Amino acid sequence: MTRAQSASLASPFYTAEHEAFRTQVRRFVERECAPNIEAWEAAEELPRELHAKAAEVGLLGVGFPEAYGGIEVPDLFYLVIAVEELARTGSGGLIASLLSHGIASPPLVHMGSHEQKEKFLAPVLRGEKIAALGITEPGGGSDVANLRTKAVRDGDHYIVNGSKTFITSGMRADYLTVAVRTGGDGMNGVSLLVIEAGTPGFSRTPLQKMGWWCSDTATLYFQDCRVPVANRIGPENAGFMAIMMNFNNERIMLAAQAWASAQVCYEDAVTWARERQTFGKPLITRQVIRHKLVDMKMRIDSVKAQLDILCWRIAQKQMPIADVCLLKNLATSTLEYVAGEAVQILGGAGYLRGARVERIFRETKVLSIGGGASEIMKDLASKQLGF
């Protein structure tokens, strides 16, 4: 029995349709991703043709409207499965960059016009174009209400000046969903614009990182960029709530990625402990190692239980914001613990490049920072809980 089959039997949430999708994604990962991940990590970017291949197997369209090339699904479990299978490569950067449209394109779905969706969404879902989200600025992270990049109306264009940083897929993106200030101070003055690559006055520089090497990351610069008003998503000064809605789903997926990566670390640690001989016996015969593995599994399974119930609640049209924030913190802290223990169990082998646990260990902090740092999650959860 495979791990996927075992998990499905243990969960009331996964159906035959979910498992058929899993099989399709797993074949894609084994055929297109796993053999090439080391080369992509060294190149510090994914090949553009990977997006087209991912689109062919339906990976890019999951959760998006069928009218624009998407695959409409009833719940988030399909996306959790996609993240879980991609995580088998041991590369969080693959997930972040290949699926960057997952945070860039939802505002288009919820607030964009038909013409905008045809122009900016459909080509992305076909794998022909790449989309990225530009929110974070050099002077502030999750403080969206106080962003400084300005867009001043000039006839049928906006003149955009400012910068964004830590932008996933920022170097390769053809379309960037960018938060700008079109009104006064605070949340009520924020709008969203689609800024296209090649717009005069738009430039970008790459950023080198501790982890997520194959995910290109950039700082974006806008100097008197003329962006058509037709590229504004939704009404002027109405972008803040779309961004906040986006954050909630992003945090769920970051938690899913943390859980899936922790599961990979646990499996590699178990395999190593069974095969590694120490003083004439398998490492797994040592009580201290068995206890480490049990502690790892206990925490991983706790995250998965909370992840599944929250995905189910969201499918019931609930939005448990506090619980999402708590889950993100639980999942990312669990990953940090499990990845550290996995490296310890593998010893020197876990410190070598090419080991999945080595790469995941380097990537743990980005998940606890991205989408709102753990301190922000605690503050937001406490407010939602009324204290």
Coordinates of N, CA, C and O in Angstrom, one line a residue, residues 133-142 144 149 163-167 179 247:
L133 N 3.0 38.2 -8.1 CA 2.3 39.2 -7.3 C 3.3 40.1 -6.7 O 4.3 39.7 -6.1
G134 N 3.0 41.4 -6.8 CA 3.9 42.5 -6.2 C 3.2 43.3 -5.1 O 2.5 44.2 -5.4
I135 N 3.4 42.9 -3.9 CA 2.8 43.6 -2.7 C 3.9 44.2 -1.8 O 3.9 45.4 -1.5
T136 N 4.8 43.3 -1.4 CA 5.8 43.7 -0.4 C 6.8 44.8 -0.9 O 7.2 44.8 -2.1
E137 N 7.0 45.8 -0.1 CA 7.9 46.9 -0.4 C 9.2 46.9 0.4 O 9.2 46.3 1.5
P138 N 10.3 47.5 0.0 CA 11.5 47.6 0.8 C 11.3 48.1 2.2 O 12.0 47.7 3.1
G139 N 10.4 49.0 2.3 CA 10.2 49.7 3.6 C 9.1 49.0 4.5 O 8.8 49.5 5.6
G140 N 8.5 47.9 4.0 CA 7.4 47.3 4.8 C 7.0 46.0 4.2 O 7.0 45.8 2.9
G141 N 6.6 45.0 5.0 CA 6.3 43.7 4.5 C 4.8 43.5 4.4 O 4.2 43.9 3.4
S142 N 4.1 43.0 5.4 CA 2.7 42.7 5.4 C 1.8 44.0 5.7 O 0.6 43.8 5.7
V144 N 0.2 46.2 4.3 CA -0.3 46.6 3.0 C -1.0 48.0 3.1 O -1.0 48.8 2.1
T149 N 4.1 52.7 -3.0 CA 4.2 52.8 -4.5 C 2.9 53.5 -5.0 O 1.8 53.0 -4.7
S163 N 8.6 50.8 -5.7 CA 9.3 49.6 -5.8 C 8.7 48.5 -5.0 O 8.0 48.8 -4.0
K164 N 9.0 47.3 -5.4 CA 8.5 46.1 -4.7 C 9.7 45.2 -4.5 O 10.6 45.2 -5.3
T165 N 9.7 44.3 -3.5 CA 10.8 43.4 -3.3 C 10.4 42.0 -2.8 O 9.2 41.9 -2.3
F166 N 11.3 41.1 -2.8 CA 11.0 39.7 -2.4 C 9.9 39.1 -3.3 O 9.1 38.3 -2.9
I167 N 9.9 39.4 -4.6 CA 8.8 39.0 -5.5 C 9.1 37.7 -6.2 O 10.0 37.6 -7.0
A179 N 0.2 46.0 -6.1 CA -0.6 46.9 -5.3 C 0.0 48.3 -5.3 O 1.2 48.5 -5.1
F247 N -4.4 36.6 0.9 CA -3.5 36.2 2.0 C -4.0 34.9 2.7 O -3.2 34.1 3.0

